[in-house]
């Protein structure tokens, strides 16, 4: 049982921050189509509450979603009963043979799994390359280091009908680690329940990620948007191709 994206933050992410997965979805479906992957089996690493998995199922793909948060997976299972979901860390889960792997929303940056480090990330790229069928693609995004636009540290709040979330962000410029101190209040009956989480994320330069992907054999393209959806500042998307191996 992980201590991150517990029940209230999972709920708030699902209702208040769904725009990223939903607005990126048409652009990512286009990328799959353009790569002759208009159907097939997609593994979504860090699938969260299954927003993107649902779009994939609606477009006739088969989906396996993997997330370290049990609360996120609980929401995903209710939302998309005809996809498969597993609670596990993407850094050690077995990735089955598949047509595409996706990972949206900085999942590879998070240090929730204490084993996540540069070496584990390189191993993950290798495992994904080996799991992909010839012609398959790996589509994901990462958060890069860089000064926070609202100062360092910065504080923001966001609110919805029955919740509010307060976030203090601080970037360690030397270690390239972003720490988010998150306080949530969610209405439960008459009162608001408080919870607190601290999320740490390792930040990576896009050029470093490209090099690591190329080392395992991918052909790499970077993007600042998925279709019409422009990624927010500091985010870069990657489309990593496993080139078609000619049949002998
Ligand atoms: C910002 S959320 C994005 C969720 C979803 N992909 C979306 O776009 O709505 C990041 C997700 O990554 C998951 N995550 C972080 N580290 C993980 C790990 N090591 N293994 C599996 N999931 C992880 C979190 O639990 C969380 O659901």
PDB file of C-alpha atoms and ligand atoms in Angstrom:
ATOM      1  CA  UNK A   1       0.000   0.000   0.000  1.00  0.00           C
ATOM      2  CA  UNK A   2       1.560   3.280  -1.110  1.00  0.00           C
ATOM      3  CA  UNK A   3       1.359   6.490   0.805  1.00  0.00           C
ATOM      4  CA  UNK A   4       0.847   8.691  -2.258  1.00  0.00           C
ATOM      5  CA  UNK A   5      -2.283   9.778  -4.065  1.00  0.00           C
ATOM      6  CA  UNK A   6      -4.324   8.534  -1.139  1.00  0.00           C
ATOM      7  CA  UNK A   7      -8.135   8.616  -1.324  1.00  0.00           C
ATOM      8  CA  UNK A   8      -8.705  12.387  -1.198  1.00  0.00           C
ATOM      9  CA  UNK A   9      -5.861  13.468  -3.479  1.00  0.00           C
ATOM     10  CA  UNK A  10      -6.785  10.712  -5.951  1.00  0.00           C
ATOM     11  CA  UNK A  11     -10.363  12.029  -5.975  1.00  0.00           C
ATOM     12  CA  UNK A  12      -9.207  15.638  -6.387  1.00  0.00           C
ATOM     13  CA  UNK A  13      -6.794  14.734  -9.186  1.00  0.00           C
ATOM     14  CA  UNK A  14      -9.583  12.881 -10.940  1.00  0.00           C
ATOM     15  CA  UNK A  15     -12.205  15.634 -10.746  1.00  0.00           C
ATOM     16  CA  UNK A  16      -9.973  18.724 -10.768  1.00  0.00           C
ATOM     17  CA  UNK A  17      -6.986  17.817 -12.957  1.00  0.00           C
ATOM     18  CA  UNK A  18      -8.541  15.580 -15.597  1.00  0.00           C
ATOM     19  CA  UNK A  19      -8.017  18.114 -18.372  1.00  0.00           C
ATOM     20  CA  UNK A  20      -4.438  16.973 -19.075  1.00  0.00           C
ATOM     21  CA  UNK A  21      -5.336  13.360 -19.896  1.00  0.00           C
ATOM     22  CA  UNK A  22      -8.578  14.261 -21.671  1.00  0.00           C
ATOM     23  CA  UNK A  23      -7.220  17.139 -23.756  1.00  0.00           C
ATOM     24  CA  UNK A  24      -4.083  15.202 -24.737  1.00  0.00           C
ATOM     25  CA  UNK A  25      -6.092  12.127 -25.729  1.00  0.00           C
ATOM     26  CA  UNK A  26      -7.151  13.145 -29.282  1.00  0.00           C
ATOM     27  CA  UNK A  27      -3.562  14.100 -30.170  1.00  0.00           C
ATOM     28  CA  UNK A  28      -2.158  10.838 -28.797  1.00  0.00           C
ATOM     29  CA  UNK A  29      -4.796   8.785 -30.627  1.00  0.00           C
ATOM     30  CA  UNK A  30      -3.719  10.600 -33.821  1.00  0.00           C
ATOM     31  CA  UNK A  31      -0.073   9.647 -33.159  1.00  0.00           C
ATOM     32  CA  UNK A  32      -1.092   5.995 -32.740  1.00  0.00           C
ATOM     33  CA  UNK A  33      -3.098   6.104 -35.977  1.00  0.00           C
ATOM     34  CA  UNK A  34      -0.311   7.793 -37.918  1.00  0.00           C
ATOM     35  CA  UNK A  35       1.989   4.960 -36.822  1.00  0.00           C
ATOM     36  CA  UNK A  36      -0.356   2.235 -38.079  1.00  0.00           C
ATOM     37  CA  UNK A  37      -1.412   1.433 -34.548  1.00  0.00           C
ATOM     38  CA  UNK A  38      -5.116   2.121 -34.920  1.00  0.00           C
ATOM     39  CA  UNK A  39      -5.858  -0.952 -32.804  1.00  0.00           C
ATOM     40  CA  UNK A  40      -3.961  -3.242 -30.458  1.00  0.00           C
ATOM     41  CA  UNK A  41      -2.774  -3.562 -26.889  1.00  0.00           C
ATOM     42  CA  UNK A  42      -1.627  -0.493 -24.928  1.00  0.00           C
ATOM     43  CA  UNK A  43       0.097  -0.551 -21.534  1.00  0.00           C
ATOM     44  CA  UNK A  44      -0.421   2.707 -19.621  1.00  0.00           C
ATOM     45  CA  UNK A  45       2.182   3.261 -16.891  1.00  0.00           C
ATOM     46  CA  UNK A  46       0.992   5.564 -14.090  1.00  0.00           C
ATOM     47  CA  UNK A  47      -2.573   5.279 -15.401  1.00  0.00           C
ATOM     48  CA  UNK A  48      -4.040   7.204 -12.459  1.00  0.00           C
ATOM     49  CA  UNK A  49      -7.839   7.141 -12.394  1.00  0.00           C
ATOM     50  CA  UNK A  50      -8.151   5.618 -15.869  1.00  0.00           C
ATOM     51  CA  UNK A  51      -9.140   8.750 -17.818  1.00  0.00           C
ATOM     52  CA  UNK A  52      -6.834   7.953 -20.743  1.00  0.00           C
ATOM     53  CA  UNK A  53      -7.550   4.202 -20.448  1.00  0.00           C
ATOM     54  CA  UNK A  54     -11.227   4.982 -21.035  1.00  0.00           C
ATOM     55  CA  UNK A  55     -10.435   6.966 -24.202  1.00  0.00           C
ATOM     56  CA  UNK A  56      -8.360   4.025 -25.437  1.00  0.00           C
ATOM     57  CA  UNK A  57     -11.140   1.516 -24.750  1.00  0.00           C
ATOM     58  CA  UNK A  58     -13.641   3.776 -26.549  1.00  0.00           C
ATOM     59  CA  UNK A  59     -11.259   3.730 -29.534  1.00  0.00           C
ATOM     60  CA  UNK A  60     -11.228  -0.121 -29.436  1.00  0.00           C
ATOM     61  CA  UNK A  61      -7.790  -0.755 -27.901  1.00  0.00           C
ATOM     62  CA  UNK A  62      -7.119  -3.321 -25.167  1.00  0.00           C
ATOM     63  CA  UNK A  63      -5.600  -1.716 -22.106  1.00  0.00           C
ATOM     64  CA  UNK A  64      -3.506  -2.644 -19.102  1.00  0.00           C
ATOM     65  CA  UNK A  65      -3.147   0.228 -16.631  1.00  0.00           C
ATOM     66  CA  UNK A  66      -0.509   0.200 -13.906  1.00  0.00           C
ATOM     67  CA  UNK A  67      -0.327   2.576 -10.984  1.00  0.00           C
ATOM     68  CA  UNK A  68       1.342   2.593  -7.585  1.00  0.00           C
ATOM     69  CA  UNK A  69      -1.702   4.222  -5.935  1.00  0.00           C
ATOM     70  CA  UNK A  70      -4.434   1.862  -4.819  1.00  0.00           C
ATOM     71  CA  UNK A  71      -6.927   4.745  -4.579  1.00  0.00           C
ATOM     72  CA  UNK A  72      -6.248   5.771  -8.184  1.00  0.00           C
ATOM     73  CA  UNK A  73      -6.690   2.164  -9.333  1.00  0.00           C
ATOM     74  CA  UNK A  74      -9.976   1.888  -7.404  1.00  0.00           C
ATOM     75  CA  UNK A  75     -11.372   4.844  -9.385  1.00  0.00           C
ATOM     76  CA  UNK A  76      -9.938   3.465 -12.657  1.00  0.00           C
ATOM     77  CA  UNK A  77     -11.573   0.053 -12.138  1.00  0.00           C
ATOM     78  CA  UNK A  78     -14.965   1.658 -11.619  1.00  0.00           C
ATOM     79  CA  UNK A  79     -14.553   3.955 -14.603  1.00  0.00           C
ATOM     80  CA  UNK A  80     -13.284   1.352 -17.079  1.00  0.00           C
ATOM     81  CA  UNK A  81     -14.472  -2.140 -16.096  1.00  0.00           C
ATOM     82  CA  UNK A  82     -13.319  -3.601 -19.415  1.00  0.00           C
ATOM     83  CA  UNK A  83      -9.661  -2.629 -18.990  1.00  0.00           C
ATOM     84  CA  UNK A  84      -7.217  -4.446 -16.684  1.00  0.00           C
ATOM     85  CA  UNK A  85      -5.575  -2.557 -13.854  1.00  0.00           C
ATOM     86  CA  UNK A  86      -2.756  -3.525 -11.532  1.00  0.00           C
ATOM     87  CA  UNK A  87      -1.394  -1.790  -8.431  1.00  0.00           C
ATOM     88  CA  UNK A  88       2.388  -1.875  -8.861  1.00  0.00           C
ATOM     89  CA  UNK A  89       5.427   0.287  -9.383  1.00  0.00           C
ATOM     90  CA  UNK A  90       6.189   0.852 -13.033  1.00  0.00           C
ATOM     91  CA  UNK A  91       9.874   0.470 -12.148  1.00  0.00           C
ATOM     92  CA  UNK A  92       9.559  -3.238 -11.390  1.00  0.00           C
ATOM     93  CA  UNK A  93       6.286  -4.448 -12.928  1.00  0.00           C
ATOM     94  CA  UNK A  94       6.535  -6.935 -15.775  1.00  0.00           C
ATOM     95  CA  UNK A  95       5.546  -5.235 -19.018  1.00  0.00           C
ATOM     96  CA  UNK A  96       3.813  -7.722 -21.346  1.00  0.00           C
ATOM     97  CA  UNK A  97       4.351  -7.734 -25.137  1.00  0.00           C
ATOM     98  CA  UNK A  98       2.326  -4.804 -26.502  1.00  0.00           C
ATOM     99  CA  UNK A  99       1.825  -2.400 -29.411  1.00  0.00           C
ATOM    100  CA  UNK A 100       2.271   0.817 -27.428  1.00  0.00           C
ATOM    101  CA  UNK A 101       3.283   2.011 -23.985  1.00  0.00           C
ATOM    102  CA  UNK A 102       2.081   5.355 -22.661  1.00  0.00           C
ATOM    103  CA  UNK A 103       2.881   7.300 -19.499  1.00  0.00           C
ATOM    104  CA  UNK A 104       1.218  10.673 -19.036  1.00  0.00           C
ATOM    105  CA  UNK A 105       1.551  13.250 -16.288  1.00  0.00           C
ATOM    106  CA  UNK A 106       5.171  13.201 -15.097  1.00  0.00           C
ATOM    107  CA  UNK A 107       4.859   9.588 -13.872  1.00  0.00           C
ATOM    108  CA  UNK A 108       8.510   8.805 -14.621  1.00  0.00           C
ATOM    109  CA  UNK A 109       9.694  11.783 -12.554  1.00  0.00           C
ATOM    110  CA  UNK A 110       8.043  10.767  -9.290  1.00  0.00           C
ATOM    111  CA  UNK A 111      10.223   9.405  -6.520  1.00  0.00           C
ATOM    112  CA  UNK A 112       7.365   7.478  -4.883  1.00  0.00           C
ATOM    113  CA  UNK A 113       9.242   4.248  -5.526  1.00  0.00           C
ATOM    114  CA  UNK A 114      12.480   4.567  -3.531  1.00  0.00           C
ATOM    115  CA  UNK A 115      14.184   2.482  -6.244  1.00  0.00           C
ATOM    116  CA  UNK A 116      13.591   5.167  -8.879  1.00  0.00           C
ATOM    117  CA  UNK A 117      16.916   6.622 -10.012  1.00  0.00           C
ATOM    118  CA  UNK A 118      18.741   7.292 -13.288  1.00  0.00           C
ATOM    119  CA  UNK A 119      19.799   3.642 -13.564  1.00  0.00           C
ATOM    120  CA  UNK A 120      16.257   2.326 -12.999  1.00  0.00           C
ATOM    121  CA  UNK A 121      14.931   4.744 -15.603  1.00  0.00           C
ATOM    122  CA  UNK A 122      17.459   3.470 -18.154  1.00  0.00           C
ATOM    123  CA  UNK A 123      16.453  -0.114 -17.289  1.00  0.00           C
ATOM    124  CA  UNK A 124      12.786   0.829 -17.701  1.00  0.00           C
ATOM    125  CA  UNK A 125      13.472   2.186 -21.206  1.00  0.00           C
ATOM    126  CA  UNK A 126      15.187  -1.093 -22.037  1.00  0.00           C
ATOM    127  CA  UNK A 127      12.299  -3.159 -20.634  1.00  0.00           C
ATOM    128  CA  UNK A 128       9.779  -1.113 -22.625  1.00  0.00           C
ATOM    129  CA  UNK A 129      11.840  -1.488 -25.809  1.00  0.00           C
ATOM    130  CA  UNK A 130      11.929  -5.260 -25.340  1.00  0.00           C
ATOM    131  CA  UNK A 131       8.193  -5.477 -24.556  1.00  0.00           C
ATOM    132  CA  UNK A 132       7.148  -3.478 -27.633  1.00  0.00           C
ATOM    133  CA  UNK A 133       6.363  -5.361 -30.789  1.00  0.00           C
ATOM    134  CA  UNK A 134       8.237  -4.311 -33.901  1.00  0.00           C
ATOM    135  CA  UNK A 135       6.840  -0.921 -35.041  1.00  0.00           C
ATOM    136  CA  UNK A 136       5.542  -0.165 -31.547  1.00  0.00           C
ATOM    137  CA  UNK A 137       5.784   3.209 -29.812  1.00  0.00           C
ATOM    138  CA  UNK A 138       6.337   4.612 -26.367  1.00  0.00           C
ATOM    139  CA  UNK A 139       4.618   7.958 -25.744  1.00  0.00           C
ATOM    140  CA  UNK A 140       5.220   9.870 -22.519  1.00  0.00           C
ATOM    141  CA  UNK A 141       6.087  13.195 -20.976  1.00  0.00           C
ATOM    142  CA  UNK A 142       8.578  14.388 -18.417  1.00  0.00           C
ATOM    143  CA  UNK A 143       9.099  17.433 -16.253  1.00  0.00           C
ATOM    144  CA  UNK A 144      12.384  19.254 -16.813  1.00  0.00           C
ATOM    145  CA  UNK A 145      14.474  21.277 -14.362  1.00  0.00           C
ATOM    146  CA  UNK A 146      14.137  25.038 -14.553  1.00  0.00           C
ATOM    147  CA  UNK A 147      13.227  27.963 -12.415  1.00  0.00           C
ATOM    148  CA  UNK A 148       9.646  27.843 -11.162  1.00  0.00           C
ATOM    149  CA  UNK A 149       7.642  30.579 -12.857  1.00  0.00           C
ATOM    150  CA  UNK A 150       6.050  31.840  -9.619  1.00  0.00           C
ATOM    151  CA  UNK A 151       9.276  31.991  -7.588  1.00  0.00           C
ATOM    152  CA  UNK A 152      11.088  29.380  -5.545  1.00  0.00           C
ATOM    153  CA  UNK A 153       9.400  28.243  -3.341  1.00  0.00           C
ATOM    154  CA  UNK A 154       5.958  29.037  -4.733  1.00  0.00           C
ATOM    155  CA  UNK A 155       2.505  28.562  -3.257  1.00  0.00           C
ATOM    156  CA  UNK A 156      -0.731  28.021  -5.147  1.00  0.00           C
ATOM    157  CA  UNK A 157      -4.248  26.865  -4.392  1.00  0.00           C
ATOM    158  CA  UNK A 158      -6.966  25.348  -6.559  1.00  0.00           C
ATOM    159  CA  UNK A 159     -10.551  24.720  -5.549  1.00  0.00           C
ATOM    160  CA  UNK A 160     -13.561  22.745  -6.728  1.00  0.00           C
ATOM    161  CA  UNK A 161     -17.108  22.264  -5.514  1.00  0.00           C
ATOM    162  CA  UNK A 162     -16.249  20.055  -2.564  1.00  0.00           C
ATOM    163  CA  UNK A 163     -12.455  20.325  -2.269  1.00  0.00           C
ATOM    164  CA  UNK A 164      -9.502  22.648  -2.109  1.00  0.00           C
ATOM    165  CA  UNK A 165      -5.846  21.839  -2.645  1.00  0.00           C
ATOM    166  CA  UNK A 166      -2.897  23.946  -1.466  1.00  0.00           C
ATOM    167  CA  UNK A 167       0.523  23.285  -2.970  1.00  0.00           C
ATOM    168  CA  UNK A 168       3.937  24.586  -1.991  1.00  0.00           C
ATOM    169  CA  UNK A 169       6.572  23.835  -4.620  1.00  0.00           C
ATOM    170  CA  UNK A 170      10.299  24.047  -4.093  1.00  0.00           C
ATOM    171  CA  UNK A 171      13.005  23.119  -6.567  1.00  0.00           C
ATOM    172  CA  UNK A 172      16.452  22.003  -5.449  1.00  0.00           C
ATOM    173  CA  UNK A 173      18.332  23.407  -8.422  1.00  0.00           C
ATOM    174  CA  UNK A 174      21.507  21.442  -7.644  1.00  0.00           C
ATOM    175  CA  UNK A 175      19.920  18.011  -7.125  1.00  0.00           C
ATOM    176  CA  UNK A 176      17.235  18.742  -9.749  1.00  0.00           C
ATOM    177  CA  UNK A 177      14.541  17.582  -7.347  1.00  0.00           C
ATOM    178  CA  UNK A 178      11.129  19.216  -7.094  1.00  0.00           C
ATOM    179  CA  UNK A 179       9.275  18.889  -3.799  1.00  0.00           C
ATOM    180  CA  UNK A 180       5.544  19.544  -3.656  1.00  0.00           C
ATOM    181  CA  UNK A 181       3.999  19.873  -0.206  1.00  0.00           C
ATOM    182  CA  UNK A 182       0.308  19.238  -0.774  1.00  0.00           C
ATOM    183  CA  UNK A 183      -2.534  19.881   1.656  1.00  0.00           C
ATOM    184  CA  UNK A 184      -6.056  18.820   0.688  1.00  0.00           C
ATOM    185  CA  UNK A 185      -9.429  19.579   2.228  1.00  0.00           C
ATOM    186  CA  UNK A 186     -12.306  17.470   0.957  1.00  0.00           C
ATOM    187  CA  UNK A 187     -15.900  17.714   2.058  1.00  0.00           C
ATOM    188  CA  UNK A 188     -17.075  14.534   3.757  1.00  0.00           C
ATOM    189  CA  UNK A 189     -20.626  15.000   5.042  1.00  0.00           C
ATOM    190  CA  UNK A 190     -20.891  18.290   6.851  1.00  0.00           C
ATOM    191  CA  UNK A 191     -17.165  18.839   7.416  1.00  0.00           C
ATOM    192  CA  UNK A 192     -13.954  19.109   5.419  1.00  0.00           C
ATOM    193  CA  UNK A 193     -11.323  16.409   5.970  1.00  0.00           C
ATOM    194  CA  UNK A 194      -7.665  17.411   5.817  1.00  0.00           C
ATOM    195  CA  UNK A 195      -4.839  15.298   4.397  1.00  0.00           C
ATOM    196  CA  UNK A 196      -1.178  16.070   3.645  1.00  0.00           C
ATOM    197  CA  UNK A 197       1.209  14.507   1.166  1.00  0.00           C
ATOM    198  CA  UNK A 198       4.754  15.313   0.141  1.00  0.00           C
ATOM    199  CA  UNK A 199       5.705  14.415  -3.428  1.00  0.00           C
ATOM    200  CA  UNK A 200       9.296  14.465  -4.657  1.00  0.00           C
ATOM    201  CA  UNK A 201      10.139  14.343  -8.330  1.00  0.00           C
ATOM    202  CA  UNK A 202      13.487  13.909 -10.084  1.00  0.00           C
ATOM    203  CA  UNK A 203      13.700  16.410 -12.945  1.00  0.00           C
ATOM    204  CA  UNK A 204      15.377  15.404 -16.212  1.00  0.00           C
ATOM    205  CA  UNK A 205      16.566  17.435 -19.161  1.00  0.00           C
ATOM    206  CA  UNK A 206      14.885  16.432 -22.411  1.00  0.00           C
ATOM    207  CA  UNK A 207      18.302  15.970 -24.076  1.00  0.00           C
ATOM    208  CA  UNK A 208      19.296  13.428 -21.382  1.00  0.00           C
ATOM    209  CA  UNK A 209      16.062  11.463 -21.870  1.00  0.00           C
ATOM    210  CA  UNK A 210      16.562  11.448 -25.653  1.00  0.00           C
ATOM    211  CA  UNK A 211      20.087  10.070 -25.260  1.00  0.00           C
ATOM    212  CA  UNK A 212      18.952   7.326 -22.887  1.00  0.00           C
ATOM    213  CA  UNK A 213      16.136   6.307 -25.249  1.00  0.00           C
ATOM    214  CA  UNK A 214      18.506   6.231 -28.222  1.00  0.00           C
ATOM    215  CA  UNK A 215      20.980   4.076 -26.288  1.00  0.00           C
ATOM    216  CA  UNK A 216      18.417   1.259 -26.058  1.00  0.00           C
ATOM    217  CA  UNK A 217      17.518   1.544 -29.747  1.00  0.00           C
ATOM    218  CA  UNK A 218      14.543   3.939 -29.947  1.00  0.00           C
ATOM    219  CA  UNK A 219      14.168   6.595 -32.631  1.00  0.00           C
ATOM    220  CA  UNK A 220      13.047   9.668 -30.756  1.00  0.00           C
ATOM    221  CA  UNK A 221      10.850  12.645 -31.518  1.00  0.00           C
ATOM    222  CA  UNK A 222      10.105  15.363 -28.933  1.00  0.00           C
ATOM    223  CA  UNK A 223       6.938  17.459 -28.832  1.00  0.00           C
ATOM    224  CA  UNK A 224       5.619  20.466 -26.929  1.00  0.00           C
ATOM    225  CA  UNK A 225       2.000  19.532 -27.523  1.00  0.00           C
ATOM    226  CA  UNK A 226      -0.255  16.545 -28.039  1.00  0.00           C
ATOM    227  CA  UNK A 227      -2.366  17.687 -30.987  1.00  0.00           C
ATOM    228  CA  UNK A 228      -4.153  20.904 -30.002  1.00  0.00           C
ATOM    229  CA  UNK A 229      -3.137  20.566 -26.349  1.00  0.00           C
ATOM    230  CA  UNK A 230      -0.025  22.570 -25.476  1.00  0.00           C
ATOM    231  CA  UNK A 231       1.959  21.058 -22.613  1.00  0.00           C
ATOM    232  CA  UNK A 232       2.535  23.389 -19.679  1.00  0.00           C
ATOM    233  CA  UNK A 233       5.894  25.075 -19.081  1.00  0.00           C
ATOM    234  CA  UNK A 234       8.728  22.680 -18.252  1.00  0.00           C
ATOM    235  CA  UNK A 235       7.066  19.639 -19.803  1.00  0.00           C
ATOM    236  CA  UNK A 236       8.322  17.802 -22.878  1.00  0.00           C
ATOM    237  CA  UNK A 237       6.620  14.896 -24.606  1.00  0.00           C
ATOM    238  CA  UNK A 238       8.429  12.036 -26.311  1.00  0.00           C
ATOM    239  CA  UNK A 239       7.383   9.690 -29.055  1.00  0.00           C
ATOM    240  CA  UNK A 240       9.928   6.863 -29.094  1.00  0.00           C
ATOM    241  CA  UNK A 241       9.692   4.459 -32.028  1.00  0.00           C
ATOM    242  CA  UNK A 242      10.834   0.876 -32.116  1.00  0.00           C
ATOM    243  CA  UNK A 243      11.547   0.600 -35.802  1.00  0.00           C
ATOM    244  CA  UNK A 244      10.010  -2.182 -37.825  1.00  0.00           C
ATOM    245  CA  UNK A 245      12.372  -5.137 -38.002  1.00  0.00           C
ATOM    246  CA  UNK A 246      12.239  -6.521 -41.580  1.00  0.00           C
ATOM    247  CA  UNK A 247      11.189 -10.175 -41.703  1.00  0.00           C
ATOM    248  CA  UNK A 248      13.976 -12.447 -42.902  1.00  0.00           C
TER     249      UNK A 248
HETATM  250  C1  LIG B   1       0.009  13.262 -12.158  1.00  0.00           C
HETATM  251  S1  LIG B   1      -0.655  11.648 -12.003  1.00  0.00           S
HETATM  252  C2  LIG B   1      -1.140  11.289 -13.689  1.00  0.00           C
HETATM  253  C3  LIG B   1      -2.174  10.210 -13.761  1.00  0.00           C
HETATM  254  C4  LIG B   1      -2.675   9.883 -15.179  1.00  0.00           C
HETATM  255  N1  LIG B   1      -1.633   9.370 -16.036  1.00  0.00           N
HETATM  256  C5  LIG B   1      -3.334  11.081 -15.807  1.00  0.00           C
HETATM  257  O1  LIG B   1      -2.767  11.634 -16.761  1.00  0.00           O
HETATM  258  O2  LIG B   1      -4.415  11.454 -15.343  1.00  0.00           O
HETATM  259  C6  LIG B   1       0.810  10.667 -11.817  1.00  0.00           C
HETATM  260  C7  LIG B   1       0.501   9.205 -11.556  1.00  0.00           C
HETATM  261  O3  LIG B   1       1.723   8.463 -11.535  1.00  0.00           O
HETATM  262  C8  LIG B   1       1.607   7.461 -10.545  1.00  0.00           C
HETATM  263  N2  LIG B   1       2.958   6.997 -10.182  1.00  0.00           N
HETATM  264  C9  LIG B   1       3.989   7.702  -9.683  1.00  0.00           C
HETATM  265  N3  LIG B   1       5.056   6.906  -9.488  1.00  0.00           N
HETATM  266  C10 LIG B   1       4.698   5.667  -9.899  1.00  0.00           C
HETATM  267  C11 LIG B   1       5.370   4.403  -9.958  1.00  0.00           C
HETATM  268  N4  LIG B   1       6.634   4.258  -9.547  1.00  0.00           N
HETATM  269  N5  LIG B   1       4.698   3.360 -10.449  1.00  0.00           N
HETATM  270  C12 LIG B   1       3.412   3.462 -10.871  1.00  0.00           C
HETATM  271  N6  LIG B   1       2.716   4.633 -10.821  1.00  0.00           N
HETATM  272  C13 LIG B   1       3.354   5.721 -10.360  1.00  0.00           C
HETATM  273  C14 LIG B   1       0.866   8.170  -9.425  1.00  0.00           C
HETATM  274  O4  LIG B   1       0.318   7.290  -8.477  1.00  0.00           O
HETATM  275  C15 LIG B   1      -0.169   8.959 -10.197  1.00  0.00           C
HETATM  276  O5  LIG B   1      -1.363   8.233 -10.399  1.00  0.00           O
END
